[in-house]
Short mmCIF file of C-alpha atoms in Angstrom, two decimals:
data_model
loop_
_atom_site.label_atom_id
_atom_site.label_comp_id
_atom_site.label_asym_id
_atom_site.label_seq_id
_atom_site.Cartn_x
_atom_site.Cartn_y
_atom_site.Cartn_z
CA UNK L 1 0.00 0.00 0.00
CA UNK L 2 2.86 2.41 0.82
CA UNK L 3 4.41 1.65 -2.59
CA UNK L 4 1.17 2.48 -4.38
CA UNK L 5 0.77 5.73 -2.47
CA UNK L 6 4.30 6.74 -3.32
CA UNK L 7 3.58 6.24 -6.97
CA UNK L 8 0.34 8.19 -6.69
CA UNK L 9 2.07 11.11 -4.97
CA UNK L 10 4.93 11.13 -7.42
CA UNK L 11 2.53 11.01 -10.29
CA UNK L 12 1.08 14.37 -9.21
CA UNK L 13 4.41 16.01 -9.98
CA UNK L 14 4.62 14.50 -13.46
CA UNK L 15 4.11 17.00 -16.26
CA UNK L 16 1.81 15.55 -18.92
CA UNK L 17 2.94 16.49 -22.46
CA UNK L 18 0.79 16.22 -25.56
CA UNK L 19 2.07 15.27 -28.97
CA UNK L 20 0.43 17.32 -31.66
CA UNK L 21 0.06 16.13 -35.26
CA UNK L 22 -0.96 18.11 -38.33
CA UNK L 23 -4.52 17.60 -39.47
CA UNK L 24 -4.41 16.75 -43.17
CA UNK L 25 -8.14 16.25 -43.73
CA UNK L 26 -10.11 18.48 -41.31
CA UNK L 27 -13.49 17.60 -42.84
CA UNK L 28 -13.32 13.81 -43.03
CA UNK L 29 -15.36 10.86 -41.86
CA UNK L 30 -14.61 7.22 -41.11
CA UNK L 31 -16.98 4.40 -41.97
CA UNK L 32 -16.85 0.92 -40.49
CA UNK L 33 -18.31 -1.38 -43.15
CA UNK L 34 -20.55 -4.23 -42.08
CA UNK L 35 -22.76 -6.84 -43.70
CA UNK L 36 -25.99 -5.49 -42.16
CA UNK L 37 -25.10 -1.98 -40.99
CA UNK L 38 -22.54 0.77 -41.52
CA UNK L 39 -21.21 2.94 -38.68
CA UNK L 40 -20.33 6.49 -39.76
CA UNK L 41 -18.07 8.67 -37.59
CA UNK L 42 -17.86 12.38 -38.43
CA UNK L 43 -15.79 13.18 -35.31
CA UNK L 44 -14.33 11.76 -32.12
CA UNK L 45 -17.26 12.49 -29.81
CA UNK L 46 -19.67 9.85 -28.61
CA UNK L 47 -22.53 11.54 -30.46
CA UNK L 48 -20.54 11.81 -33.68
CA UNK L 49 -21.08 8.14 -34.60
CA UNK L 50 -24.32 7.03 -36.21
CA UNK L 51 -25.47 3.64 -37.47
CA UNK L 52 -27.09 3.20 -40.89
CA UNK L 53 -28.52 0.22 -42.76
CA UNK L 54 -27.31 -1.30 -46.02
CA UNK L 55 -30.33 -0.72 -48.29
CA UNK L 56 -30.27 1.75 -51.18
CA UNK L 57 -32.24 4.35 -49.20
CA UNK L 58 -29.79 3.96 -46.29
CA UNK L 59 -26.83 4.67 -48.56
CA UNK L 60 -28.52 7.87 -49.73
CA UNK L 61 -29.12 8.80 -46.08
CA UNK L 62 -25.40 8.34 -45.37
CA UNK L 63 -24.53 10.79 -48.16
CA UNK L 64 -27.07 13.30 -46.86
CA UNK L 65 -25.72 12.91 -43.32
CA UNK L 66 -22.17 13.59 -44.50
CA UNK L 67 -23.27 16.65 -46.51
CA UNK L 68 -25.01 18.10 -43.45
CA UNK L 69 -21.78 17.86 -41.43
CA UNK L 70 -19.67 19.38 -44.21
CA UNK L 71 -17.68 16.24 -44.90
CA UNK L 72 -15.52 16.22 -48.04
CA UNK L 73 -13.25 13.18 -47.48
CA UNK L 74 -14.39 9.69 -46.46
CA UNK L 75 -12.28 6.68 -45.45
CA UNK L 76 -13.49 3.08 -45.32
CA UNK L 77 -11.88 -0.33 -45.18
CA UNK L 78 -12.32 -2.93 -47.89
CA UNK L 79 -14.34 -5.60 -46.11
CA UNK L 80 -15.36 -8.34 -48.53
CA UNK L 81 -17.67 -6.92 -51.20
CA UNK L 82 -19.91 -4.92 -48.83
CA UNK L 83 -18.08 -1.66 -49.56
CA UNK L 84 -18.71 -1.54 -53.31
CA UNK L 85 -22.25 -0.12 -53.41
CA UNK L 86 -21.46 2.52 -50.80
CA UNK L 87 -18.22 3.44 -52.59
CA UNK L 88 -20.06 3.99 -55.88
CA UNK L 89 -22.76 6.07 -54.17
CA UNK L 90 -20.24 8.29 -52.37
CA UNK L 91 -18.07 8.75 -55.46
CA UNK L 92 -21.05 9.72 -57.61
CA UNK L 93 -21.97 12.46 -55.12
CA UNK L 94 -18.56 14.14 -55.16
CA UNK L 95 -16.91 12.76 -52.02
CA UNK L 96 -13.19 11.98 -52.01
CA UNK L 97 -13.30 8.33 -50.96
CA UNK L 98 -10.23 6.47 -49.69
CA UNK L 99 -10.56 2.70 -49.72
CA UNK L 100 -7.83 1.23 -47.52
CA UNK L 101 -6.68 -2.25 -46.62
CA UNK L 102 -8.07 -3.65 -43.40
CA UNK L 103 -4.61 -4.35 -41.99
CA UNK L 104 -3.83 -0.61 -42.00
CA UNK L 105 -6.86 0.23 -39.83
CA UNK L 106 -6.21 -2.21 -37.00
CA UNK L 107 -6.73 -0.60 -33.60
CA UNK L 108 -4.64 -1.18 -30.51
CA UNK L 109 -5.45 -4.25 -28.45
CA UNK L 110 -8.42 -3.97 -26.15
CA UNK L 111 -12.19 -3.93 -26.30
CA UNK L 112 -13.32 -3.79 -29.93
CA UNK L 113 -16.63 -2.30 -31.05
CA UNK L 114 -17.98 -0.99 -34.34
CA UNK L 115 -18.25 2.50 -32.86
CA UNK L 116 -14.58 2.52 -31.81
CA UNK L 117 -13.53 1.19 -35.21
CA UNK L 118 -15.37 3.99 -37.02
CA UNK L 119 -13.82 6.65 -34.77
CA UNK L 120 -10.36 5.11 -35.19
CA UNK L 121 -10.65 5.14 -38.99
CA UNK L 122 -11.76 8.80 -38.84
CA UNK L 123 -8.81 9.72 -36.62
CA UNK L 124 -6.24 7.97 -38.82
CA UNK L 125 -7.61 9.59 -41.96
CA UNK L 126 -7.76 13.07 -40.43
CA UNK L 127 -3.99 13.04 -39.79
CA UNK L 128 -3.23 11.45 -43.16
CA UNK L 129 -2.10 7.99 -42.08
CA UNK L 130 -4.31 6.02 -44.48
CA UNK L 131 -3.41 5.26 -48.10
CA UNK L 132 -5.93 4.18 -50.73
CA UNK L 133 -5.99 0.81 -52.44
CA UNK L 134 -5.66 0.44 -56.20
CA UNK L 135 -8.97 0.39 -58.05
CA UNK L 136 -9.20 -0.11 -61.84
CA UNK L 137 -11.16 2.18 -64.12
CA UNK L 138 -14.75 1.38 -65.09
CA UNK L 139 -13.80 -0.19 -68.43
CA UNK L 140 -11.25 -2.53 -66.85
CA UNK L 141 -13.64 -3.36 -64.02
CA UNK L 142 -16.33 -4.40 -66.50
CA UNK L 143 -13.89 -6.55 -68.44
CA UNK L 144 -12.60 -7.99 -65.17
CA UNK L 145 -16.10 -9.15 -64.27
CA UNK L 146 -16.42 -11.02 -67.58
CA UNK L 147 -12.94 -12.52 -67.29
CA UNK L 148 -13.33 -13.66 -63.69
CA UNK L 149 -16.70 -15.21 -64.47
CA UNK L 150 -15.01 -17.08 -67.31
CA UNK L 151 -12.30 -18.30 -64.92
CA UNK L 152 -14.96 -19.56 -62.52
CA UNK L 153 -16.58 -21.61 -65.29
CA UNK L 154 -13.17 -23.01 -66.29
CA UNK L 155 -12.67 -24.11 -62.69
CA UNK L 156 -16.11 -25.74 -62.72
CA UNK L 157 -15.27 -27.49 -65.99
CA UNK L 158 -12.02 -28.82 -64.51
CA UNK L 159 -13.87 -30.14 -61.47
CA UNK L 160 -16.40 -31.93 -63.69
CA UNK L 161 -13.50 -33.41 -65.70
CA UNK L 162 -11.87 -34.84 -62.58
CA UNK L 163 -15.14 -36.40 -61.47
CA UNK L 164 -15.68 -37.94 -64.92
CA UNK L 165 -12.24 -39.50 -64.70
CA UNK L 166 -13.13 -40.84 -61.26
CA UNK L 167 -16.32 -42.53 -62.50
CA UNK L 168 -14.52 -43.92 -65.54
CA UNK L 169 -11.97 -45.59 -63.26
CA UNK L 170 -14.74 -46.97 -61.04
CA UNK L 171 -16.38 -48.41 -64.15
CA UNK L 172 -12.94 -49.83 -65.10
CA UNK L 173 -12.98 -47.83 -68.33
CA UNK L 174 -9.28 -46.98 -68.40
CA UNK L 175 -9.66 -44.23 -70.97
CA UNK L 176 -6.90 -42.24 -69.23
CA UNK L 177 -4.36 -44.93 -70.22
CA UNK L 178 -5.07 -45.04 -73.95
CA UNK L 179 -5.69 -41.32 -74.63
CA UNK L 180 -3.58 -38.35 -73.61
CA UNK L 181 -6.53 -36.10 -72.78
CA UNK L 182 -9.82 -37.57 -71.59
CA UNK L 183 -11.61 -34.40 -72.72
CA UNK L 184 -10.02 -34.46 -76.18
CA UNK L 185 -11.74 -35.41 -79.43
CA UNK L 186 -11.46 -39.17 -78.89
CA UNK L 187 -12.25 -39.09 -75.19
CA UNK L 188 -15.33 -36.86 -75.41
CA UNK L 189 -16.78 -38.86 -78.31
CA UNK L 190 -16.42 -42.08 -76.31
CA UNK L 191 -17.85 -40.58 -73.08
CA UNK L 192 -20.81 -39.12 -74.96
CA UNK L 193 -21.56 -42.51 -76.54
CA UNK L 194 -21.29 -44.22 -73.12
CA UNK L 195 -23.77 -41.74 -71.64
CA UNK L 196 -26.19 -42.56 -74.49
CA UNK L 197 -26.14 -46.22 -73.41
CA UNK L 198 -23.60 -47.77 -75.81
CA UNK L 199 -21.31 -50.02 -73.74
CA UNK L 200 -19.87 -52.15 -76.56
CA UNK L 201 -16.04 -51.73 -76.42
CA UNK L 202 -15.57 -52.41 -80.14
CA UNK L 203 -18.10 -49.81 -81.19
CA UNK L 204 -16.75 -47.30 -78.67
CA UNK L 205 -13.24 -47.75 -80.02
CA UNK L 206 -14.43 -46.66 -83.47
CA UNK L 207 -14.55 -43.09 -82.17
CA UNK L 208 -10.75 -43.07 -82.24
CA UNK L 209 -9.34 -39.93 -83.87
CA UNK L 210 -6.63 -40.45 -86.46
CA UNK L 211 -4.16 -38.49 -84.31
CA UNK L 212 -4.52 -40.93 -81.42
CA UNK L 213 -1.40 -43.05 -80.93
CA UNK L 214 -3.19 -46.13 -79.62
CA UNK L 215 -4.95 -48.52 -82.00
CA UNK L 216 -8.64 -49.38 -81.93
CA UNK L 217 -7.89 -52.85 -80.58
CA UNK L 218 -6.02 -51.47 -77.56
CA UNK L 219 -8.71 -48.86 -76.92
CA UNK L 220 -11.34 -51.60 -77.02
CA UNK L 221 -9.41 -53.59 -74.40
CA UNK L 222 -9.36 -50.56 -72.10
CA UNK L 223 -13.13 -50.08 -72.37
CA UNK L 224 -14.24 -53.44 -70.94
CA UNK L 225 -15.84 -52.39 -67.66
CA UNK L 226 -18.24 -53.58 -64.97
CA UNK L 227 -21.14 -51.43 -66.30
CA UNK L 228 -22.53 -50.56 -62.86
CA UNK L 229 -25.67 -48.43 -63.18
CA UNK L 230 -24.90 -46.10 -60.27
CA UNK L 231 -21.49 -45.20 -61.69
CA UNK L 232 -23.00 -44.72 -65.15
CA UNK L 233 -25.57 -42.36 -63.63
CA UNK L 234 -22.82 -40.32 -61.95
CA UNK L 235 -20.76 -40.22 -65.16
CA UNK L 236 -23.76 -38.98 -67.15
CA UNK L 237 -24.45 -36.16 -64.69
CA UNK L 238 -20.83 -35.01 -64.64
CA UNK L 239 -20.74 -35.10 -68.45
CA UNK L 240 -23.80 -32.85 -68.54
CA UNK L 241 -22.13 -30.51 -66.04
CA UNK L 242 -19.03 -30.38 -68.24
CA UNK L 243 -21.11 -29.53 -71.31
CA UNK L 244 -22.97 -26.83 -69.37
CA UNK L 245 -19.69 -25.23 -68.23
CA UNK L 246 -18.32 -25.30 -71.77
CA UNK L 247 -21.46 -23.57 -73.01
CA UNK L 248 -21.07 -20.81 -70.41
CA UNK L 249 -17.39 -20.39 -71.26
CA UNK L 250 -18.33 -19.88 -74.92
CA UNK L 251 -20.87 -17.23 -73.89
CA UNK L 252 -18.19 -15.42 -71.86
CA UNK L 253 -15.85 -15.53 -74.87
CA UNK L 254 -18.48 -13.87 -77.03
CA UNK L 255 -19.09 -11.16 -74.43
CA UNK L 256 -15.37 -10.43 -73.94
CA UNK L 257 -14.82 -10.30 -77.70
CA UNK L 258 -17.75 -7.92 -78.15
CA UNK L 259 -16.60 -5.63 -75.34
CA UNK L 260 -12.98 -5.49 -76.55
CA UNK L 261 -14.05 -4.67 -80.10
CA UNK L 262 -16.28 -1.87 -78.82
CA UNK L 263 -13.36 -0.33 -76.93
CA UNK L 264 -11.01 -0.63 -79.91
CA UNK L 265 -13.50 0.66 -82.49
CA UNK L 266 -14.16 3.83 -80.48
CA UNK L 267 -10.57 4.96 -81.14
CA UNK L 268 -9.75 5.21 -84.88
CA UNK L 269 -5.99 5.38 -84.20
CA UNK L 270 -6.08 2.04 -82.37
CA UNK L 271 -8.25 0.45 -85.03
CA UNK L 272 -5.60 1.08 -87.72
CA UNK L 273 -2.82 -0.68 -85.77
CA UNK L 274 -1.64 -4.11 -86.88
CA UNK L 275 0.98 -6.50 -85.51
CA UNK L 276 2.79 -9.57 -86.79
CA UNK L 277 1.35 -13.07 -86.55
CA UNK L 278 2.97 -15.16 -83.82
CA UNK L 279 2.40 -18.74 -84.87
CA UNK L 280 4.91 -19.97 -82.28
CA UNK L 281 2.56 -18.91 -79.46
CA UNK L 282 0.46 -22.00 -78.89
CA UNK L 283 -3.09 -21.90 -77.56
CA UNK L 284 -4.42 -24.54 -75.21
CA UNK L 285 -8.02 -25.71 -75.05
CA UNK L 286 -8.89 -23.11 -72.36
CA UNK L 287 -7.72 -20.17 -74.49
CA UNK L 288 -10.34 -17.61 -75.45
CA UNK L 289 -11.95 -18.42 -78.81
CA UNK L 290 -13.43 -16.25 -81.53
CA UNK L 291 -10.88 -13.44 -81.15
CA UNK L 292 -7.28 -12.86 -82.20
CA UNK L 293 -6.00 -11.80 -78.80
CA UNK L 294 -2.56 -11.02 -80.25
CA UNK L 295 -4.02 -8.36 -82.56
CA UNK L 296 -6.65 -7.16 -80.05
CA UNK L 297 -4.10 -6.65 -77.27
CA UNK L 298 -1.77 -4.75 -79.62
CA UNK L 299 -4.59 -2.37 -80.50
CA UNK L 300 -5.95 -2.15 -76.96
CA UNK L 301 -2.57 -1.06 -75.55
CA UNK L 302 -2.03 1.46 -78.35
CA UNK L 303 0.76 -0.28 -80.27
CA UNK L 304 2.51 -2.09 -77.40
CA UNK L 305 3.20 -5.70 -78.40
CA UNK L 306 3.28 -7.64 -75.14
CA UNK L 307 3.15 -10.97 -77.00
CA UNK L 308 6.76 -10.41 -78.08
CA UNK L 309 7.88 -11.38 -74.59
CA UNK L 310 8.80 -15.04 -74.38
CA UNK L 311 6.64 -17.01 -71.98
CA UNK L 312 3.72 -14.56 -72.18
CA UNK L 313 0.71 -16.51 -73.44
CA UNK L 314 -2.81 -15.57 -74.45
CA UNK L 315 -4.03 -16.29 -70.91
CA UNK L 316 -1.41 -13.91 -69.50
CA UNK L 317 -2.47 -11.15 -71.91
CA UNK L 318 -6.14 -11.59 -71.01
CA UNK L 319 -5.29 -11.33 -67.30
CA UNK L 320 -3.28 -8.13 -67.83
CA UNK L 321 -6.09 -6.57 -69.85
CA UNK L 322 -8.82 -7.48 -67.37
CA UNK L 323 -7.02 -6.97 -64.04
CA UNK L 324 -5.19 -3.67 -64.54
CA UNK L 325 -5.74 -2.43 -68.10
CA UNK L 326 -3.68 0.18 -69.97
CA UNK L 327 -4.81 3.03 -67.68
CA UNK L 328 -4.07 1.18 -64.45
CA UNK L 329 -0.28 1.26 -64.90
CA UNK L 330 -0.28 5.05 -64.59
CA UNK L 331 -1.50 4.75 -60.99
CA UNK L 332 2.00 3.62 -59.98
CA UNK L 333 4.82 6.23 -60.17
CA UNK L 334 7.56 3.70 -60.91
CA UNK L 335 7.98 0.02 -61.70
CA UNK L 336 9.15 -0.50 -58.11
CA UNK L 337 5.78 0.67 -56.83
CA UNK L 338 4.08 -1.65 -59.29
CA UNK L 339 6.07 -4.74 -58.26
CA UNK L 340 5.62 -3.86 -54.58
CA UNK L 341 1.85 -3.67 -55.05
CA UNK L 342 1.92 -7.10 -56.70
CA UNK L 343 3.96 -8.43 -53.75
CA UNK L 344 6.79 -9.56 -55.96
CA UNK L 345 9.42 -7.28 -54.40
CA UNK L 346 11.35 -8.19 -51.23
CA UNK L 347 10.00 -6.66 -48.03
CA UNK L 348 13.23 -5.42 -46.43
CA UNK L 349 13.09 -5.06 -42.64
CA UNK L 350 16.05 -3.30 -41.06
CA UNK L 351 17.11 -2.82 -37.47
CA UNK L 352 20.45 -1.59 -36.21
CA UNK L 353 21.51 -0.91 -39.79
CA UNK L 354 21.15 -4.60 -40.71
CA UNK L 355 18.54 -6.37 -42.81
CA UNK L 356 16.88 -8.97 -40.60
CA UNK L 357 14.37 -10.12 -43.21
CA UNK L 358 13.86 -9.64 -46.93
CA UNK L 359 11.14 -12.18 -47.67
CA UNK L 360 8.52 -11.50 -50.30
CA UNK L 361 5.22 -10.58 -48.55
CA UNK L 362 2.49 -13.20 -48.47
CA UNK L 363 -0.63 -12.88 -50.56
CA UNK L 364 -1.28 -12.78 -54.27
CA UNK L 365 -3.74 -11.51 -56.83
CA UNK L 366 -4.70 -12.92 -60.21
CA UNK L 367 -2.11 -10.83 -62.03
CA UNK L 368 0.68 -12.12 -59.82
CA UNK L 369 -0.45 -15.71 -60.36
CA UNK L 370 -0.51 -15.18 -64.14
CA UNK L 371 3.02 -13.73 -64.18
CA UNK L 372 4.32 -16.55 -62.01
CA UNK L 373 2.84 -19.10 -64.42
CA UNK L 374 4.50 -17.26 -67.32
CA UNK L 375 7.79 -17.24 -65.40
CA UNK L 376 7.51 -20.97 -64.80
CA UNK L 377 7.08 -21.59 -68.54
CA UNK L 378 10.09 -19.35 -69.24
CA UNK L 379 12.17 -21.73 -67.14
CA UNK L 380 11.52 -24.45 -69.74
CA UNK L 381 12.88 -22.36 -72.64
CA UNK L 382 16.46 -22.36 -73.90
CA UNK L 383 18.89 -19.62 -74.92
CA UNK L 384 16.68 -16.61 -74.23
CA UNK L 385 17.32 -13.55 -72.12
CA UNK L 386 14.69 -14.37 -69.49
CA UNK L 387 15.40 -18.12 -69.45
CA UNK L 388 19.10 -17.45 -68.85
CA UNK L 389 18.14 -15.15 -65.97
CA UNK L 390 15.80 -17.85 -64.64
CA UNK L 391 18.57 -20.48 -64.63
CA UNK L 392 21.01 -18.12 -62.93
CA UNK L 393 18.61 -17.71 -59.99
CA UNK L 394 17.69 -21.41 -60.16
CA UNK L 395 21.26 -22.55 -59.52
CA UNK L 396 21.65 -20.13 -56.61
CA UNK L 397 18.35 -20.26 -54.72
CA UNK L 398 16.09 -22.92 -56.26
CA UNK L 399 13.08 -22.92 -58.57
CA UNK L 400 10.65 -21.15 -56.23
CA UNK L 401 12.92 -18.14 -55.92
CA UNK L 402 13.63 -18.25 -59.67
CA UNK L 403 9.91 -18.12 -60.47
CA UNK L 404 9.38 -15.14 -58.16
CA UNK L 405 12.42 -13.27 -59.48
CA UNK L 406 11.50 -13.86 -63.12
CA UNK L 407 7.89 -12.84 -62.44
CA UNK L 408 9.16 -9.58 -60.96
CA UNK L 409 11.39 -9.04 -63.99
CA UNK L 410 8.40 -9.67 -66.24
CA UNK L 411 6.36 -7.11 -64.30
CA UNK L 412 9.08 -4.47 -64.75
CA UNK L 413 9.34 -5.20 -68.48
CA UNK L 414 5.56 -4.99 -68.96
CA UNK L 415 5.36 -1.76 -66.94
CA UNK L 416 8.08 -0.06 -68.99
CA UNK L 417 6.57 -1.24 -72.26
CA UNK L 418 3.09 0.06 -71.45
CA UNK L 419 3.98 3.30 -69.64
CA UNK L 420 7.03 4.35 -71.66
CA UNK L 421 5.78 2.86 -74.96
CA UNK L 422 8.99 0.85 -75.36
CA UNK L 423 9.37 -2.22 -77.53
CA UNK L 424 10.74 -5.45 -76.15
CA UNK L 425 14.42 -5.59 -77.11
CA UNK L 426 16.34 -8.10 -74.96
CA UNK L 427 20.10 -8.75 -75.36
CA UNK L 428 19.35 -12.36 -76.36
CA UNK L 429 16.55 -12.52 -78.90
CA UNK L 430 13.93 -15.24 -78.75
CA UNK L 431 14.27 -17.43 -81.85
CA UNK L 432 11.18 -18.81 -83.59
CA UNK L 433 11.08 -22.41 -84.75
CA UNK L 434 12.08 -21.64 -88.35
CA UNK L 435 14.91 -19.40 -87.15
CA UNK L 436 16.18 -22.17 -84.89
CA UNK L 437 16.25 -24.61 -87.81
CA UNK L 438 18.12 -22.09 -89.92
CA UNK L 439 20.68 -21.48 -87.18
CA UNK L 440 21.07 -25.23 -86.70
CA UNK L 441 21.86 -25.74 -90.39
CA UNK L 442 24.37 -22.88 -90.36
CA UNK L 443 26.14 -24.26 -87.29
CA UNK L 444 26.23 -27.72 -88.88
CA UNK L 445 27.84 -26.31 -92.04
CA UNK L 446 30.38 -24.42 -89.95
CA UNK L 447 31.36 -27.60 -88.13
CA UNK L 448 31.81 -29.45 -91.43
CA UNK L 449 33.96 -26.62 -92.81
CA UNK L 450 36.14 -26.65 -89.68
CA UNK L 451 36.43 -30.45 -89.85
CA UNK L 452 37.65 -30.63 -93.45
CA UNK L 453 39.55 -27.30 -93.30
CA UNK L 454 37.63 -25.88 -96.28
CA UNK L 455 36.68 -22.24 -96.59
CA UNK L 456 33.16 -21.15 -97.37
CA UNK L 457 34.33 -19.46 -100.55
CA UNK L 458 35.62 -22.79 -101.93
CA UNK L 459 32.18 -24.31 -101.37
CA UNK L 460 30.53 -21.33 -103.08
CA UNK L 461 28.54 -20.22 -100.01
CA UNK L 462 28.64 -17.21 -97.73
CA UNK L 463 27.99 -17.69 -93.99
CA UNK L 464 27.29 -14.57 -91.92
#
């Protein structure tokens, strides 16, 4: 007790000092987003926080409430998808809205309430401690909706494919052994005939495509199953699900093609642009159909040919167009800001003048995943600028680090090409298939000349 009194007495002599901070946004509000209600704080007083609903009329009431209190700037955290309608309503009425990441608005430990969260967001924004998240323009956001819906249907199609393979194995139809792709021309023709009730192995084997390596006799041997009705029922349902997903994917392709052509045709200068055909860029079965994405991307980015980069496929181009778009790159001052936003740059943590950690931050978006997939395919190439860089990192730190490093390098290259309108000009050029054959013949002739000690002039040829 005497110890506590001593502290109490000594505390009376302590001079309390206040730390003052500049107010950056004097007329700002903080909104705590919820699924069923939004808490709006226009100040730090207890009566400055008011709860609103989430209906359309409630969102209008929030705007009116902010106008009455003279609010010009609003800060909110991105909680799920509940913020989107309110963000659109506030932006359309002239408010400066800052959408920030939830990890930047975390309060100190203690009792947590929606009222305290709203006041804390308002306080942080008033002194300028909150930064806004990247949001694409309306055109890119519309295209992103189509593209992401298409990706969802592709995922559903893949799930139906796996379940079809499962039921085929349970039926002892080992179609996966005799064909490379169960959902290819041969496989789908056989599965469709099985679902119609034809279980004769010889007749099913007649659906063999001429490109299939296995003979009809071997395919017939693989299609002798137990013919259980429950497994046949499951296979038929999954086949119908696969067909339904493929139909929806085709509808998404038509919508994306239509939207891209509308954006290109509105600008006559873009419509006149034309690029070279890249036959060496292969398309898989999930590639968008009905549109030349090589030509469309060249026009959409105003003459920037991103398909020149080795490893960049049609899927990568579609992700770049739909996730960030040509206008989105300008939101980042430098390529370092861009790679940091994508979480491809090391997060250096220093203390005492030493780096204690430089790991790449966790988390990823669709654009980062697409660039990492492109980087992984670059690792399988030979004698290119990016593949040589990939192997250099591979030997030092392993494939995971090589994929991340190459993906960051890709992001920097794409940023400079789009923002600075630069063409891709690496030190080591990527050779097409016909160029590789030509170089192989030249090298073979050189070796023969060196072997027999004959000059090219004596043979009547000139080798550059």
